Coordinates of C-alpha atoms in Angstrom, one line a residue:
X1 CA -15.2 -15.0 -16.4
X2 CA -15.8 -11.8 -18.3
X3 CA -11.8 -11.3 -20.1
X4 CA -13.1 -8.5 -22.0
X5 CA -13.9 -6.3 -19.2
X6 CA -11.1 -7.5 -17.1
X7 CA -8.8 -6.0 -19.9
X8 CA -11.0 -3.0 -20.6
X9 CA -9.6 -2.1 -17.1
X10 CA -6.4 -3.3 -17.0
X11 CA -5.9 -1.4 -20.3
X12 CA -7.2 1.6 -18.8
X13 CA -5.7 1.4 -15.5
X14 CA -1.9 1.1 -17.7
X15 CA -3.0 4.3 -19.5
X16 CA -3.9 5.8 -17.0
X17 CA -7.1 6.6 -18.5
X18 CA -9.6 5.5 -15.9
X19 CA -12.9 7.9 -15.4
X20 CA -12.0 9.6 -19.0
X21 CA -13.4 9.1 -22.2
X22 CA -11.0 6.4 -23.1
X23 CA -10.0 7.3 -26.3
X24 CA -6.6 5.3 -25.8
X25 CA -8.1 2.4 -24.2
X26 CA -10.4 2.1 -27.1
X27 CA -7.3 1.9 -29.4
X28 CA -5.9 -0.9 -27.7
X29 CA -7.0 -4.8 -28.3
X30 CA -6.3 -7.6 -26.3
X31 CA -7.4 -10.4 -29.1
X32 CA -6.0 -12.9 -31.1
X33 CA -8.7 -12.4 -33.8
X34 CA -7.6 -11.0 -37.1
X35 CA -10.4 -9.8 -38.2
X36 CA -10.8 -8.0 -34.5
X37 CA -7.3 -6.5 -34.9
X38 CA -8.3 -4.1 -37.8
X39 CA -10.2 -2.0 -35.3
X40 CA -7.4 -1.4 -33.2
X41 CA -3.6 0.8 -32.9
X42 CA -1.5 -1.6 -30.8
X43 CA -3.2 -5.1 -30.1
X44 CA -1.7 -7.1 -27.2
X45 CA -2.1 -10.9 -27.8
X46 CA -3.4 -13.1 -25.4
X47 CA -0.8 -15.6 -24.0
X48 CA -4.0 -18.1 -22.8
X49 CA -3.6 -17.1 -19.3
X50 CA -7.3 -16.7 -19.2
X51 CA -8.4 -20.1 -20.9
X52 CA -10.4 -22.6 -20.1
X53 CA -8.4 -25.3 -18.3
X54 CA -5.6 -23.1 -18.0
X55 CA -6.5 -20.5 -15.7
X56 CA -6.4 -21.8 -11.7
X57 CA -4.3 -24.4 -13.2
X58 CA 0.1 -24.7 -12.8
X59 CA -0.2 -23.8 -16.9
X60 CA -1.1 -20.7 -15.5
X61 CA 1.7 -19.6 -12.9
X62 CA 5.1 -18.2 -14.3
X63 CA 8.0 -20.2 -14.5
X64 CA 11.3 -18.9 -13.1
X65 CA 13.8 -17.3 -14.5
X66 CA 11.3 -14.7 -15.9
X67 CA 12.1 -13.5 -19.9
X68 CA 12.1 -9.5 -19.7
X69 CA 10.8 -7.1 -22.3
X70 CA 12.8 -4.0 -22.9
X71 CA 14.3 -4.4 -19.6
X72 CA 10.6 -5.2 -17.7
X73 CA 10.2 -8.9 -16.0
X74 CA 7.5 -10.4 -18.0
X75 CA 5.0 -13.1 -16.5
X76 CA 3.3 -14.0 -19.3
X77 CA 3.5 -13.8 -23.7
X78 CA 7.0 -13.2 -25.6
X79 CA 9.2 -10.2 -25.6
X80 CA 8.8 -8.6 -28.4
X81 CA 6.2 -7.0 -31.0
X82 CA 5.3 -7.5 -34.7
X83 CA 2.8 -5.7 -37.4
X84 CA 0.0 -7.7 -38.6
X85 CA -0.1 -7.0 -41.9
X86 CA 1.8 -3.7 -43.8
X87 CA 0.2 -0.9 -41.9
X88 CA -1.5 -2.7 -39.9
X89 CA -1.4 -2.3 -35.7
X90 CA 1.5 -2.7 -33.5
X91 CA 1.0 -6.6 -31.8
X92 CA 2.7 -7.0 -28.8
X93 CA 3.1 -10.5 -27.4
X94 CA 3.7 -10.1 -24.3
X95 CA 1.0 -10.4 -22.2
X96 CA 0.4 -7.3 -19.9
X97 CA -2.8 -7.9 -19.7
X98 CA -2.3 -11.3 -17.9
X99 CA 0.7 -10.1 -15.9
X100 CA -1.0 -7.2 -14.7
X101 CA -3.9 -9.3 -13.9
X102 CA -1.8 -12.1 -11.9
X103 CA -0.2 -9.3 -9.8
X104 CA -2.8 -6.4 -8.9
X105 CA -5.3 -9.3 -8.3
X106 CA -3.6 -11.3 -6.3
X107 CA -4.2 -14.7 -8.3
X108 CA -0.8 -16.3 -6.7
X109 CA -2.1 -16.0 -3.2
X110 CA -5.7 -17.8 -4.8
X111 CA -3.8 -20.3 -6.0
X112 CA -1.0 -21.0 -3.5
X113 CA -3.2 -21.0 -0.5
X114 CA -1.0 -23.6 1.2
X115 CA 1.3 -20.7 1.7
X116 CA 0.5 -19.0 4.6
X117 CA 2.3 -17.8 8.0
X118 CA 1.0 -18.5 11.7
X119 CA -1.1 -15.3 11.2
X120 CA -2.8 -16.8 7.5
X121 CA -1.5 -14.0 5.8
X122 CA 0.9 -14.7 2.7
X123 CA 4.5 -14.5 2.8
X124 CA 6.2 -11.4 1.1
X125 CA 9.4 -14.0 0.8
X126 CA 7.2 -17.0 -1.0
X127 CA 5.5 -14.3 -3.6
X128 CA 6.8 -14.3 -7.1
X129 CA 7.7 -10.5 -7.5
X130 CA 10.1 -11.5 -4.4
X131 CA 11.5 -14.8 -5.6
X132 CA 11.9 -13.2 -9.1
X133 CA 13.6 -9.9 -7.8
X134 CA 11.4 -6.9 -8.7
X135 CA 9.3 -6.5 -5.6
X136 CA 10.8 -3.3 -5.3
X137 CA 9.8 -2.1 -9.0
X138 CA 6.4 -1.1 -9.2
X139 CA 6.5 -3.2 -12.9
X140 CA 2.8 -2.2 -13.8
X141 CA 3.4 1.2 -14.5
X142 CA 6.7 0.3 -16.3
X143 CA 4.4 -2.2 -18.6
X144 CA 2.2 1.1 -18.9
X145 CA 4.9 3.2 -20.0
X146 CA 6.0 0.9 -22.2
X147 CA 2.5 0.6 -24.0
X148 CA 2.4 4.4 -24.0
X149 CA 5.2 4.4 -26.0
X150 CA 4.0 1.6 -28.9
X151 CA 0.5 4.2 -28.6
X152 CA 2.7 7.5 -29.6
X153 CA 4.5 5.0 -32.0
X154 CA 1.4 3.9 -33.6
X155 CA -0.4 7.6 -33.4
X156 CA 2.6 9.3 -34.6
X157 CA 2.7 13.0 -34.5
X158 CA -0.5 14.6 -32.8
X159 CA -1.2 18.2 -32.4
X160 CA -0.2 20.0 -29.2
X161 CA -3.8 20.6 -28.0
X162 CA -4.9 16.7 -28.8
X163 CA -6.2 15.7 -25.0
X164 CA -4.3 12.4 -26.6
X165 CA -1.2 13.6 -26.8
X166 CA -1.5 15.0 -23.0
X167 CA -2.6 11.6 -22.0
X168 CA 0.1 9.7 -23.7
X169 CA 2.8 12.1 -22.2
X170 CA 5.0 10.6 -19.4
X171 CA 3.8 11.6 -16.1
X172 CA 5.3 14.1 -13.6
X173 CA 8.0 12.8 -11.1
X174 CA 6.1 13.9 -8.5
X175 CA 3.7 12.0 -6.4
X176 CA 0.0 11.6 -7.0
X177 CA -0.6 11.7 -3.2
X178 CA 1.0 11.2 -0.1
X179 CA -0.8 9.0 2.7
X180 CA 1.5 9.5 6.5
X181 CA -0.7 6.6 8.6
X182 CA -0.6 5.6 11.6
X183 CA -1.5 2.4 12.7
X184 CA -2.7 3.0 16.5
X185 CA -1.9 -0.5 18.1
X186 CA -0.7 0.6 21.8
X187 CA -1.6 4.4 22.0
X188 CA 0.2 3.9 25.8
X189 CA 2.4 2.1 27.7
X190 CA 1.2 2.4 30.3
X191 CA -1.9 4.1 31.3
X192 CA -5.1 3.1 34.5
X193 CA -5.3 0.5 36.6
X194 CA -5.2 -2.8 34.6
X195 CA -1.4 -1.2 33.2
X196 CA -1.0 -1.0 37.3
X197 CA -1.4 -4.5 37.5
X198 CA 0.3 -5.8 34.6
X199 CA 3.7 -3.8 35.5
X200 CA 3.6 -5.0 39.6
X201 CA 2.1 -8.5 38.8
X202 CA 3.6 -9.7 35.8
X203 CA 6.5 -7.2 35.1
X204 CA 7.5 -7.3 38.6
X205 CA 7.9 -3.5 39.3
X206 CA 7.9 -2.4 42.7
X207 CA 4.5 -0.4 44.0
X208 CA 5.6 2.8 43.6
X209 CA 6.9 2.3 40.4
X210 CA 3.9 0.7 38.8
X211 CA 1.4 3.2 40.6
X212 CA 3.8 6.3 38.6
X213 CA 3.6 4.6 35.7
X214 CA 0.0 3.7 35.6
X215 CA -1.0 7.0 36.7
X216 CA 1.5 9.7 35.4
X217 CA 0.3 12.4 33.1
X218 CA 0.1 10.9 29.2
X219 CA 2.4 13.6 27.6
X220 CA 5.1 11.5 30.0
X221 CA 4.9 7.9 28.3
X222 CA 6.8 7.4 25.9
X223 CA 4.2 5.3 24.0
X224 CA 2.6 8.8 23.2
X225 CA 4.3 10.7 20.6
X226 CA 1.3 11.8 18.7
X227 CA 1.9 15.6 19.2
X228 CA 5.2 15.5 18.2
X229 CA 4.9 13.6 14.9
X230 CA 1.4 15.0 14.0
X231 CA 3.7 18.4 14.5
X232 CA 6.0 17.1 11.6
X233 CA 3.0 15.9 9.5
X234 CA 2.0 19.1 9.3
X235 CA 4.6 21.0 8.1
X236 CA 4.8 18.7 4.9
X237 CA 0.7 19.1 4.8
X238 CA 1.5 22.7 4.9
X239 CA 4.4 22.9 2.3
X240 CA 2.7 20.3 -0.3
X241 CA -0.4 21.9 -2.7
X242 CA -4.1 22.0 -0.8
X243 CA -5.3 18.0 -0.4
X244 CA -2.3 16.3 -1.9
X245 CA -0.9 15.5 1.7
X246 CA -3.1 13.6 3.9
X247 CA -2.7 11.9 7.4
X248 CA -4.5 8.8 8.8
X249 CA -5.1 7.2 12.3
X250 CA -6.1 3.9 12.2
X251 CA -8.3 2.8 15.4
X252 CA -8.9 -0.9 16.0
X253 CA -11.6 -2.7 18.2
X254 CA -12.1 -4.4 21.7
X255 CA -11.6 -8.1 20.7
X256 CA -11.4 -11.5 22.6
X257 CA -7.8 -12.2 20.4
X258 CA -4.3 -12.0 22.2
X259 CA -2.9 -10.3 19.3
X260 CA -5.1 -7.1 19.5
X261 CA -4.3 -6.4 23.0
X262 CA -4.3 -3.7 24.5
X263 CA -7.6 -3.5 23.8
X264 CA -9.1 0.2 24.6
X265 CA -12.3 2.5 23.6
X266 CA -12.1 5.7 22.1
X267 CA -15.0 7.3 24.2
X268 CA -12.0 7.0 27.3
X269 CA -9.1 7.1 28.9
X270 CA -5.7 7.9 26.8
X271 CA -7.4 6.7 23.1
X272 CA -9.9 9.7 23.5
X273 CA -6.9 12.4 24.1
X274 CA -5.6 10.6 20.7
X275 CA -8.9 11.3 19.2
X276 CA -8.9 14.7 20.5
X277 CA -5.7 15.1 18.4
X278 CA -7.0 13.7 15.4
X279 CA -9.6 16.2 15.4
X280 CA -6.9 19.4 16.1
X281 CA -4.8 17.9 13.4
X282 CA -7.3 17.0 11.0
X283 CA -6.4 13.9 10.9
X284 CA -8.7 11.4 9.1
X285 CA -10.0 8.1 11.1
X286 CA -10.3 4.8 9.8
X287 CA -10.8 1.4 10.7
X288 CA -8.1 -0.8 11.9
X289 CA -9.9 -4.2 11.4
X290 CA -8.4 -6.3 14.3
X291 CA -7.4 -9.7 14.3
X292 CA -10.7 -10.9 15.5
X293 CA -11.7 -9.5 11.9
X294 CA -9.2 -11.5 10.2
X295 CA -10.0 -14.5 11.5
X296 CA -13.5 -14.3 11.5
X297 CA -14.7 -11.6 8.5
X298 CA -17.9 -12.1 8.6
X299 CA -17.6 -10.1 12.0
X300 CA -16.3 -6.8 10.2
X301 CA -19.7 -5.3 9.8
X302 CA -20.4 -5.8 13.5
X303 CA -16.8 -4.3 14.8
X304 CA -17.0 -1.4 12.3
X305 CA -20.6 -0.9 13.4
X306 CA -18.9 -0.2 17.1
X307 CA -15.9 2.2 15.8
X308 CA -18.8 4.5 14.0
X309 CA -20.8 4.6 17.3
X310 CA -17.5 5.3 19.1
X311 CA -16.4 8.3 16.6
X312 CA -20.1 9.5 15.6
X313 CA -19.8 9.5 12.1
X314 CA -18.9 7.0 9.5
X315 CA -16.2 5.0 8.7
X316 CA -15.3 3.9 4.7
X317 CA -11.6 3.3 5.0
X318 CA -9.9 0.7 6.8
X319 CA -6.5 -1.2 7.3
X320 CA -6.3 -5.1 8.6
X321 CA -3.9 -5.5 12.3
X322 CA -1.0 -7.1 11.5
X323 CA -1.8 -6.8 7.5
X324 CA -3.4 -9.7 8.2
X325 CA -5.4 -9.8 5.0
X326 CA -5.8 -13.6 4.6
X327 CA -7.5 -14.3 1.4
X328 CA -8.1 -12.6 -1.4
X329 CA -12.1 -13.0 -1.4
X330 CA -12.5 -11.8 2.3
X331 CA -12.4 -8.0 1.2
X332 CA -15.7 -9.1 -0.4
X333 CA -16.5 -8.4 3.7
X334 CA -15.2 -5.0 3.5
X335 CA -17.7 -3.7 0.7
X336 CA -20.6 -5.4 2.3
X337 CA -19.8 -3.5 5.8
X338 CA -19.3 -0.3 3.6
X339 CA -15.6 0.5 3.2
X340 CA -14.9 2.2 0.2
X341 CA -10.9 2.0 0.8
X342 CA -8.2 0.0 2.4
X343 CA -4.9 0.5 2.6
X344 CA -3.7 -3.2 3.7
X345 CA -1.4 -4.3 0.6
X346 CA 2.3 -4.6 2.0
X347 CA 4.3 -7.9 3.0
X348 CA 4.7 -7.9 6.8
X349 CA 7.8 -9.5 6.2
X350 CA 9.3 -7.7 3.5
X351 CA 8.1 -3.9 1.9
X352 CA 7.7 -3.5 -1.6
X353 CA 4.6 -3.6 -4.2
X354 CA 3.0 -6.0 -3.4
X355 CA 0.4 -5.6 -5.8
X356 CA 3.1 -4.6 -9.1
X357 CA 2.0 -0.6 -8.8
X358 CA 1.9 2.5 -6.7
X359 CA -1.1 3.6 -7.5
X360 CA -4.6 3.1 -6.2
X361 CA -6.5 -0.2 -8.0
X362 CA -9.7 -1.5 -7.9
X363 CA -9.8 -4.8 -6.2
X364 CA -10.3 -7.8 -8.5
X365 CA -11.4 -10.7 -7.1
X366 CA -9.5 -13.8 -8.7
X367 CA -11.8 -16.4 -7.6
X368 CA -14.3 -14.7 -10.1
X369 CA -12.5 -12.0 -11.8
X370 CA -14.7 -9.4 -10.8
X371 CA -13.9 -5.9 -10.8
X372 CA -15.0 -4.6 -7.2
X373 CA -15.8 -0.3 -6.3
X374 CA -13.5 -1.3 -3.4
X375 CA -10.2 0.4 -4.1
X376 CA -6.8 -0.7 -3.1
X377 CA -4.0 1.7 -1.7
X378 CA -1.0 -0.1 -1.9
X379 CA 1.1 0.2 1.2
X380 CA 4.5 1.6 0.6
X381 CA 6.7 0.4 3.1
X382 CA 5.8 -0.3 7.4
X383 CA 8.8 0.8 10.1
X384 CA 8.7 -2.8 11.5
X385 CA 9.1 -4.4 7.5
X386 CA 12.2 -3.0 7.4
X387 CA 14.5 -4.2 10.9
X388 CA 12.6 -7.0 12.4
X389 CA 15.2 -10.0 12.6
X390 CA 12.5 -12.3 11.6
X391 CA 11.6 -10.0 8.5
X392 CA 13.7 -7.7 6.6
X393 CA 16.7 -7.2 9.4
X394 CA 18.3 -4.1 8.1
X395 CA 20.1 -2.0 9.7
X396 CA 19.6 1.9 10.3
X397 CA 22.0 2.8 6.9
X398 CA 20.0 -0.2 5.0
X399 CA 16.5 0.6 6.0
X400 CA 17.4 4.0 5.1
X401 CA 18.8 2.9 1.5
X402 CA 15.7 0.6 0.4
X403 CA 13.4 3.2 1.9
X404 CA 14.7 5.4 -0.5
X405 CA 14.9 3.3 -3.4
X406 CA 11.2 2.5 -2.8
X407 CA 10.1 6.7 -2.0
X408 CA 12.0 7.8 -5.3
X409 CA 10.3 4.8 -7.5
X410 CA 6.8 6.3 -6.5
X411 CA 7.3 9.5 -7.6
X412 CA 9.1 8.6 -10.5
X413 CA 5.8 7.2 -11.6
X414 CA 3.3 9.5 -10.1
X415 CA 2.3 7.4 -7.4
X416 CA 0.8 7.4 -4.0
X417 CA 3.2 7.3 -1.5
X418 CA 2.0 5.1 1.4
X419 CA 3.7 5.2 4.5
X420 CA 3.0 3.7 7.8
X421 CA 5.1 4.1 11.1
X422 CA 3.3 3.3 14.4
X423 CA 3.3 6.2 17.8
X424 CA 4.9 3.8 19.8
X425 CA 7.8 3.0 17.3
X426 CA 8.4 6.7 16.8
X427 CA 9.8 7.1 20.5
X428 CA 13.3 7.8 20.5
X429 CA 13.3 5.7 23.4
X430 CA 11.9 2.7 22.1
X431 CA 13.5 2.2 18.6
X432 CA 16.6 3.7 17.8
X433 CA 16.5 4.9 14.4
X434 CA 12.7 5.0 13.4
X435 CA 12.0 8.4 14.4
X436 CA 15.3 9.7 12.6
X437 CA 14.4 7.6 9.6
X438 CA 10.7 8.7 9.4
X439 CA 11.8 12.6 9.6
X440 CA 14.0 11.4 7.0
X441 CA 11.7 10.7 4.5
X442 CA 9.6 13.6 5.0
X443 CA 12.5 15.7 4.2
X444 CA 12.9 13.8 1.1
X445 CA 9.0 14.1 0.2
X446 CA 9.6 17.6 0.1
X447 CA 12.9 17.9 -1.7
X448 CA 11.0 15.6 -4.4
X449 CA 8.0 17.5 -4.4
X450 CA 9.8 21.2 -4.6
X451 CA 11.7 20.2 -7.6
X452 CA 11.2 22.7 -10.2
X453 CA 11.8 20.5 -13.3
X454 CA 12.6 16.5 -13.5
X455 CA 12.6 16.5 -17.5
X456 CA 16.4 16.6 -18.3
X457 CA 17.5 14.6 -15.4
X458 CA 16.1 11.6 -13.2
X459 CA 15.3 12.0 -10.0
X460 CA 18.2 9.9 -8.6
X461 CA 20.5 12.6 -10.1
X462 CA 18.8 15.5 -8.6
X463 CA 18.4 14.0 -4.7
X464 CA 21.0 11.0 -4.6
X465 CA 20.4 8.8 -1.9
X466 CA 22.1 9.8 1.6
X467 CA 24.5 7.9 3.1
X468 CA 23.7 8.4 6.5
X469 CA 21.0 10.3 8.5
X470 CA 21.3 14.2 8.0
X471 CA 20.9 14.7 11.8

C-alpha cells in the first residue's frame, strides 16, 4: 500500500487544494523521520494506522470513548501538537491523516463485514461516527480547518495577494453546490393494465374502480408530482448563480428482484412523460442501479448498457436502489461500466455523513488503498431516513430540526448539499409532512445562499432553526 500517496491526497483534500499547484500540501509531512521533518511547516505524525500487522487488524479500529482535539473526535494519534526542535515545524500528533483515511474510505465497513442488514448494506446505527456521536458533524473538514490554522500559524503573516493566503482563508458559508435528486422508484401508482390487475386481483378493488385507476389521465395519481416539485426546483435553480443548482432523476432497470418492482421502460407508458419532463426541466439523468445490481455487480455494465439505449446518450452518474452499496470494492464495477459519479453515501437508517465530509471525494478502495477517478457525492439526508419507525422515527418538528442541523453544517463548510426526496413521497396525500418539509429546506437554501455577509456572525445566528413549518 502506497501511504505516501494516500496522504498526498488526504492532505490535499483537507486543504482544499486538490487540482492546484499544492503549495500547502507540499508544506505538510505526514512522517515520523527527523531528518524528513526539516523539509516541512506543520508535520502530522503517523499514529501506525498504516503498519504492517496493524492495518486490517483490531490494533487498527478506534476504541470508544474517542479523545477529542480542540473540540474535534479524534480516531487516531494524541491531541495535541509540539515543535521539533526551536524553530522547527509545528508536529501534530494526531493522526488526520488515518482518521480521515478510516472514514472517507470506508475501512470500518472492510473490516466489519459481518455487519450487514437483510439488504447487505451497512448499518448507519453499527458505524462508528454513529456509536461515537458525530455522524452529524462533517469532522473532516473540521480536521481541515484545524490544519489550516497550525499552516497560517506556521506561515505567519503573508501578503494580501499571496494565492497562499487566499487558500488558507476560511471558506464562504455558502454552499459549493446544491444536488435536489430524485430517486424515481414508482413514477405511478397506478398506471396500464398490469396496475388493473394488481388493484382488482390482489387489492381487492371493485371493476370500476381498478379500470379508473389503471386508466385515468397521469396528472390525476398522486404518485406523479413531478411537475409540481420540478416547478419548485426551478425557482431555487433560477435564484442561485448559473450551474450552482442542479437537479437529478435517477432511473432504474427492469430486473427479476422483488425489491425493484415496479419495474418500467422509459421508451413507454407514464416513465416516458417523466422523461419528457426531465428534458423541459433540464433535468439531468442518471442511473439508478437496481437491486439486481447490488446483488450481482458484475451485471452493472449490462443494465447501464440498457438505460443508455433507453435515453440515447450516455450515462456517467449513478445512485444504488435502496443505497444498497454493499461493499466497499464493488464500486470498482462502477468505473469499469463507466460512471464517473455516484451519489450513494447516506445510512438508510439514519442521515448524516457518512463518509466524515460534505464534499465530493475520490473513492479509496481500502482493500488496496487505491485512489480511484470515481468520485463520491456524499448524500445529505433521504425523506424516508428521517420518519421510518424502523429507521430514524422522527416526527414532522424533529425531522425538521435535524434536517436543519445537517443543511446549516454544509454550508458552514462550503459543501455540497445533497438531497434526495422521492415523487411519490412528495404527495400531500401520501406522506404528511414531506412535501412541507422539502419546500422547507429550499426556502432555507435560499435564505443561506442570499446572505450578504456570514463573517461577524455564524450562520445559526442569522437563520435560527424554525420551530415549526412556516406554512
Amino acid at each position: 500500500m502506497r501511504t505516501d500517496k494516500i496522504a498526498r491526497y488526504i492532505i490535499s483534500f483537507l486543504l482544499r487544494e486538490e487540482g492546484l499547484p499544492g503549495k500547502l500540501t507540499n508544506s505538510v509531512g505526514y512522517t515520523a523521520n527527523l531528518e524528513e521533518m526539516a523539509h516541512y511547516k506543520v508535520v502530522i505524525v503517523p499514529s501506525g494506522f498504516f503498519d504492517i500487522g496493524v492495518y486490517g487488524t483490531e490494533l487498527a479500529d478506534p476504541k470508544l470513548p474517542l479523545r477529542e482535539w480542540q473540540g474535534v473526535p479524534l480516531l487516531f494519534g494524541l491531541p495535541y501538537t509540539t515543535r521539533a526542535y526551536a524553530g522547527g515545524p509545528i508536529l501534530v500528533h494526531a493522526d488526520i491523516v488515518a482518521s480521515t483515511y478510516y472514514l472517507v474510505s470506508r475501512y470500518e465497513e472492510m473490516y466489519r463485514r459481518s455487519e450487514r442488514d437483510v439488504y447487505g448494506r451497512f448499518p448507519g446505527k453499527k458505524s462508528l461516527p454513529y456509536r461515537a456521536g458525530f455522524l452529524h458533524r462533517p469532522i473532516v473538514e473540521e480536521y481541515g480547518a484545524l490544519l489550516r490554522e497550525l499552516l497560517r500559524e506556521a506561515f505567519g503573516e503573508l501578503p494580501e495577494e499571496s494565492p497562499l493566503k487566499r487558500i488558507l482563508q476560511t471558506p464562504t458559508q455558502k454552499f459549493e453546490k446544491v444536488l435536489l435528486t430524485h430517486d424515481i422508484d414508482c413514477p405511478y401508482e397506478y398506471h396500464g393494465v398490469r396496475s388493473f390487475f394488481r388493484a382488482f386481483v390482489k387489492e381487492h378493488k371493485t371493476f370500476w374502480q381498478s379500470y379508473q385507476l389503471a386508466f385515468r389521465s397521469l396528472l390525476s395519481d398522486r404518485y406523479f408530482t413531478f411537475e409540481r416539485f420540478l416547478e419548485w426546483n426551478r425557482e431555487v435553480e433560477r435564484r442561485l448563480p448559473k450551474g450552482k443548482c442542479k437537479t437529478l432523476f435517477f432511473y432504474k432497470t427492469p430486473s427479476q428482484e422483488p425489491e425493484d418492482r415496479p419495474n418500467y421502460r422509459l421508451t413507454r407508458g407514464a416513465a416516458r412523460r417523466v422523461h419528457h419532463y426531465a428534458c423541459k426541466y433540464g433535468v439531468e439523468e442518471a442511473f439508478h442501479i437496481p437491486m439486481e445490481g447490488s446483488l450481482h455487480p458484475d451485471r452493472i455494465d449490462q443494465e447501464l448498457r440498457q438505460l443508455e439505449r433507453d435515453l440515447k446518450k450516455n450515462i456517467t452518474r449513478a445512485r444504488h436502489h435502496f443505497l444498497a452499496a454493499r461493499e466497499p470494492e464493488d464500486f470498482l464495477y462502477l468505473l469499469n461500466a463507466g460512471i464517473l459519479d455516484d451519489y450513494t453515501m447516506g445510512y438508510p437508517d439514519v442521515s448524516g455523513f457518512r463518509l466524515g465530509t460534505c464534499r465530493p471525494v475520490h473513492y479509496i478502495s481500502p482493500s488496496t488503498g487505491t485512489v480511484t477517478n470515481l468520485i463520491l457525492h456524499p448524500l445529505t439526508l433521504m425523506d424516508c431516513s428521517l420518519d421510518r419507525p424502523n429507521y430514524m422515527g422522527l416526527s414532522a418538528s424533529e425531522a425538521l430540526k435535524y434536517s436543519y442541523q445537517l443543511v446549516m453544517a454544509t454550508a458552514r463548510h462550503n459543501g455540497e448539499l445533497n438531497l434526495l426526496f422521492h415523487n411519490d413521497l412528495l404527495a400531500k396525500e401520501v406522506h404528511p409532512f414531506h412535501s412541507r418539509l422539502y419546500r422547507e429546506l429550499l426556502r432555507l437554501i435560499l435564505r443561506i445562499e442570499e446572505l450578504e455577509s456570514t463573517e461577524n456572525s455564524s450562520l445559526e445566528e442569522m437563520i435560527p432553526c424554525p420551530n415549526v413549518f412556516s406554512y
